[in-house]
Structures are given as structure tokens and as C-alpha cells.
Short mmCIF file of C-alpha atoms in Angstrom, two decimals:
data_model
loop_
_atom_site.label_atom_id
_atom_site.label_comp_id
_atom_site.label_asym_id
_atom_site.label_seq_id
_atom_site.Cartn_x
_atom_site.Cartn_y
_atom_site.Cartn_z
CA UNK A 1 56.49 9.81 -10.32
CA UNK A 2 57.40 6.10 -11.04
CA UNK A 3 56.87 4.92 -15.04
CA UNK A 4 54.23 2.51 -13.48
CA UNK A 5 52.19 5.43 -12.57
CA UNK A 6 53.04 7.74 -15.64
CA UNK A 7 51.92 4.44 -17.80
CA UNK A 8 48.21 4.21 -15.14
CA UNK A 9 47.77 7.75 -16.08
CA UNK A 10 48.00 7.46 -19.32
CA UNK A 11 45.95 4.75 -19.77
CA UNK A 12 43.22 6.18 -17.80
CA UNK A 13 43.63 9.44 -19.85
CA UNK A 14 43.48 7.70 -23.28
CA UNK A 15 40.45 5.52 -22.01
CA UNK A 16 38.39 8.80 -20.60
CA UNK A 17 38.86 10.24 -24.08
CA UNK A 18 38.26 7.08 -26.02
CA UNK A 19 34.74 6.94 -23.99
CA UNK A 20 34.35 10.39 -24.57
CA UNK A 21 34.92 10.47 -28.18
CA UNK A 22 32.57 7.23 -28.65
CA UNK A 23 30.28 8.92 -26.68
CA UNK A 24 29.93 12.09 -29.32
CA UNK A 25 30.15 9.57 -32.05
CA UNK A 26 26.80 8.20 -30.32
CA UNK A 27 24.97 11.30 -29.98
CA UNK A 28 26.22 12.23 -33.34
CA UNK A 29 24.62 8.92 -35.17
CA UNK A 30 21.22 9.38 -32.71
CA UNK A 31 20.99 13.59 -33.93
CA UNK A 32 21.74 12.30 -37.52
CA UNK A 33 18.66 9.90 -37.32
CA UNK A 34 16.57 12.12 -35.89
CA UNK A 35 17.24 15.09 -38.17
CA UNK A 36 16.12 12.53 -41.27
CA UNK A 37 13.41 11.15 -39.64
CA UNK A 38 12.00 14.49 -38.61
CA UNK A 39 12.93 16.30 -42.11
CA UNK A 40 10.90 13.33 -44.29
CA UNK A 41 8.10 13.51 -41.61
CA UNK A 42 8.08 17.53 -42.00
CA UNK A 43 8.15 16.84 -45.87
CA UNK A 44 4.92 14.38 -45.71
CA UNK A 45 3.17 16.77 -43.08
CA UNK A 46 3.11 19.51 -45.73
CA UNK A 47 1.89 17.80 -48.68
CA UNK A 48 -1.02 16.38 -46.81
CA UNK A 49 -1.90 19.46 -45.14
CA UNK A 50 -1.93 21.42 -48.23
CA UNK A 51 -3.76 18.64 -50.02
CA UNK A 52 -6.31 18.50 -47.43
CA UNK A 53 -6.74 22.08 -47.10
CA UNK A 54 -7.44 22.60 -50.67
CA UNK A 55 -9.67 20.24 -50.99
CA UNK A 56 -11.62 21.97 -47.90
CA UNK A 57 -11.30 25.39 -49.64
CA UNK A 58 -13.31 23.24 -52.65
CA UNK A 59 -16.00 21.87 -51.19
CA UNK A 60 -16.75 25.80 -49.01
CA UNK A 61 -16.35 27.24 -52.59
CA UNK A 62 -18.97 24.30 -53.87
CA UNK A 63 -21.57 24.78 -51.11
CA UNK A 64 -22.03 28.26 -51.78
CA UNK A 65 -21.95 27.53 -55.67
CA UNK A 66 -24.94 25.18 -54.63
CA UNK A 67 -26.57 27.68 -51.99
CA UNK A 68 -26.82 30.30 -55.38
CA UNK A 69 -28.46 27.88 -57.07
CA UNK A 70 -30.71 26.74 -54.53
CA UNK A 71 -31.90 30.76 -54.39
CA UNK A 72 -31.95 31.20 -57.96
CA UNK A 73 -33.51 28.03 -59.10
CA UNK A 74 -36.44 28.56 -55.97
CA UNK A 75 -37.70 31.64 -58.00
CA UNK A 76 -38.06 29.71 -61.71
CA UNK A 77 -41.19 27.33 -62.46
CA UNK A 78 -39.18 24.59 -63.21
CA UNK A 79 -37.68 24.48 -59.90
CA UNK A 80 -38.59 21.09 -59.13
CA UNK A 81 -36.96 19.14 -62.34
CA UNK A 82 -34.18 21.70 -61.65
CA UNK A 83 -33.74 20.99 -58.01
CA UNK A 84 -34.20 17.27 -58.51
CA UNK A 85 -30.95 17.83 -61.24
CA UNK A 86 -29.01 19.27 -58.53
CA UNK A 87 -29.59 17.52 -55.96
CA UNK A 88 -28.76 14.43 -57.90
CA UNK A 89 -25.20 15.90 -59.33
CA UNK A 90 -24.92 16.77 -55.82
CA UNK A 91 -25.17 13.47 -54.32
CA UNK A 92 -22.82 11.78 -57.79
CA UNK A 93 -19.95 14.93 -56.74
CA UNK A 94 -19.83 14.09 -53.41
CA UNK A 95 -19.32 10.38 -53.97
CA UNK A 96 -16.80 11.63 -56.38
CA UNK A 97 -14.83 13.90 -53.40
CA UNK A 98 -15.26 10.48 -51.19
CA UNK A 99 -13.38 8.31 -53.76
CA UNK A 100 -10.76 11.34 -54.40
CA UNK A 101 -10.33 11.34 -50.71
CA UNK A 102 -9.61 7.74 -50.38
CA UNK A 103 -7.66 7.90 -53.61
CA UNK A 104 -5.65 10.83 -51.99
CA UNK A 105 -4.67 9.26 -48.71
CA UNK A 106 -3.81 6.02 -50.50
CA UNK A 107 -1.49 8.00 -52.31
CA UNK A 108 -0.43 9.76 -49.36
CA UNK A 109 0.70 6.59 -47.93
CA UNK A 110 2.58 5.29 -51.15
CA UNK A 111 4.67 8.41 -50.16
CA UNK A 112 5.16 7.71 -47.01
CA UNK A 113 6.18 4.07 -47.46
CA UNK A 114 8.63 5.13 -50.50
CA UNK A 115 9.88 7.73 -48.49
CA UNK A 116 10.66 5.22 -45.38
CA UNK A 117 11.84 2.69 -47.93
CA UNK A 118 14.29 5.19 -49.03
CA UNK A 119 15.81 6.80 -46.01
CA UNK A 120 16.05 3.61 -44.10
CA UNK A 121 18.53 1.83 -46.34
CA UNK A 122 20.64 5.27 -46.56
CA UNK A 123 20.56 5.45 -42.55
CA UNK A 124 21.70 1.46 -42.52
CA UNK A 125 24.70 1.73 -45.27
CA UNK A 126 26.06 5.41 -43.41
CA UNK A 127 28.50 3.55 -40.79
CA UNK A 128 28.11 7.06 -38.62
CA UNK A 129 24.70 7.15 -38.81
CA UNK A 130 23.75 3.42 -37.95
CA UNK A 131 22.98 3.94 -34.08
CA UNK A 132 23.19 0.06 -33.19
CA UNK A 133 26.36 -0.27 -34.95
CA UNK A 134 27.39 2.47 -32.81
CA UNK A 135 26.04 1.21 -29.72
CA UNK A 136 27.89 -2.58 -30.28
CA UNK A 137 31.45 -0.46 -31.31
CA UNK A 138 31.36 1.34 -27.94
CA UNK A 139 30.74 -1.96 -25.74
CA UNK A 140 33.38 -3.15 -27.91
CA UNK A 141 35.89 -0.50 -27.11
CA UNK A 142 34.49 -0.47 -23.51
CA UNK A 143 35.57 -4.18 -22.73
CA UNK A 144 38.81 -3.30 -24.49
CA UNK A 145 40.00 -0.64 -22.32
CA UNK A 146 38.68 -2.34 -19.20
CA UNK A 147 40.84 -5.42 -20.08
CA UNK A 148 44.04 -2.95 -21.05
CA UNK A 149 43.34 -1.78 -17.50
CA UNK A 150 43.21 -4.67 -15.57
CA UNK A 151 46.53 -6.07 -17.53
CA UNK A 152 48.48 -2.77 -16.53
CA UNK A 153 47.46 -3.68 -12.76
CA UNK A 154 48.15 -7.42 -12.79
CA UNK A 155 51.79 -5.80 -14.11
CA UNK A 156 52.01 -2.86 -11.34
CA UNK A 157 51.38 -5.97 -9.21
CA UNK A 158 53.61 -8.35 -10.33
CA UNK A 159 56.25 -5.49 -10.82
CA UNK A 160 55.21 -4.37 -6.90
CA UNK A 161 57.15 -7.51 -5.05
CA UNK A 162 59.86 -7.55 -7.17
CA UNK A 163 61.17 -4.00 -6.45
CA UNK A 164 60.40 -4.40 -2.47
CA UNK A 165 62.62 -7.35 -2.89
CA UNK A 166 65.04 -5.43 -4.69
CA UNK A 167 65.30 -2.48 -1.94
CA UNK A 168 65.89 -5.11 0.92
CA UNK A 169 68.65 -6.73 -0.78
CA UNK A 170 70.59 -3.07 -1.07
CA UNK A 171 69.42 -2.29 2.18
CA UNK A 172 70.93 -5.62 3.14
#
């Protein structure tokens, strides 16, 4: 095996692994991202679920708070000032539980922009984790080992004539 060829070989070898190694350091970064992204998402998911699921637990509980005293007030003489009453709070707690809801999901998405606004600069500063950084670093490293290779063959070329001349003139 000429040096020429041990020298091909090993650049080929070192640029397979250099691809393969930027490679893994891609998919790394991209799992990275996704793992944050899905872990705050999971985070937000749960508080408004169980937000939202409480407050449906409330308003069941309320109606049949209301539905007993619907029964109980039907039976009394003063059923119609009383009904009038409830019917009235009624009306004043549900426009309460409408503004609590709004409140609520304006809240909820407070969270979710201070979450974003957190993770995002965290993701950016994280070298490993910054996926077009990546991306750029293995084009860069790409056209670098392309070039390396196309120098080594311009010199197996160049070298090529030179030792053909070489053997004639001992032939000779």
C-alpha cells in the first residue's frame, strides 16, 4: 500500500467520523429542544387542565346547590321574592365565573409567554443545544473536509507523473 493511499484512507476515515460525530451532535441539539419544549408544554397542560377541571367540579357542585333550593324554596309562601333573590345572585355568580374565566386564561397565557420567554434564551446561550448553530458548524466542517479532499487528490495527481517518470528513467 503506497503512503498516497494510506494518507486517502485516512482522510476518508477521519472525514466519515467527523460527519458522523456532527451528525450525533445534530440529533443531540434537535432531542435537547424537543425534550424542553415538550417538558414546559407538559408543565402548562397540567395547570390548565386542573384549573379548568376544578372550576367544572364548581359550577356541578353549584347547580345542584341551586336545584335544592329551587325544591325547597317551591314549598315556602315566599317563594316568589325568594326565587326572584336567587335567580338574581344566580345571574351576578355566573357573570362572576365568566370574568374568573377570562381572568384565568389571561393568566394562563402570562405563563405561557414567561415560560417561552424563559426557555428560549437558555436554548439560544447552550452552544449544544442551539440547532442552527449546529446546522451552520456542520456545513462548515462539510466544505472543510471536501476541500482537504480535493487537495490530497490534486497531490496524488501531481505526485502520479512524477513517479511514472521516475520508473522510466531506471528502467532506462
Amino acid at each position: 500500500m503506497t503512503e498516497a493511499t494510506k494518507v486517502t484512507e485516512t482522510v476518508e476515515t477521519a472525514r466519515k467520523e467527523g460527519l458522523e460525530i456532527a451528525r450525533k451532535i445534530w440529533l443531540a441539539g434537535v432531542g435537547a429542544y424537543g425534550r424542553v419544549y415538550q417538558e414546559a408544554a407538559g408543565r402548562v397542560e397540567k395547570v390548565t387542565g386542573a384549573a379548568n377541571e376544578l372550576f367544572d367540579q364548581l359550577v356541578e357542585k353549584g347547580e345542584q346547590v341551586e336545584d335544592l333550593v329551587r325544591a325547597s324554596i317551591s314549598k315556602n309562601e315566599a317563594a316568589g321574592k325568594v326565587t326572584e333573590y336567587v335567580e338574581k345572585t344566580t345571574a351576578q355568580v355566573k357573570t362572576a365565573s365568566e370574568t374568573r374565566i377570562n381572568d384565568l386564561e389571561e393568566r394562563f397565557e402570562a405563563v405561557r409567554k414567561t415560560v417561552l420567554e424563559k426557555v428560549t434564551p437558555f436554548v439560544d446561550k447552550v452552544a449544544p443545544l442551539n440547532i442552527f448553530s449546529l446546522g451552520h458548524q456542520v456545513e462548515t466542517l462539510t466544505a472543510k473536509v471536501e476541500a482537504l479532499t480535493a487537495e490530497i487528490e490534486a497531490l496524488k495527481a501531481s505526485k502520479a507523473p512524477k513517479a511514472a517518470k521516475k520508473s522510466e528513467t531506471e528502467a532506462a
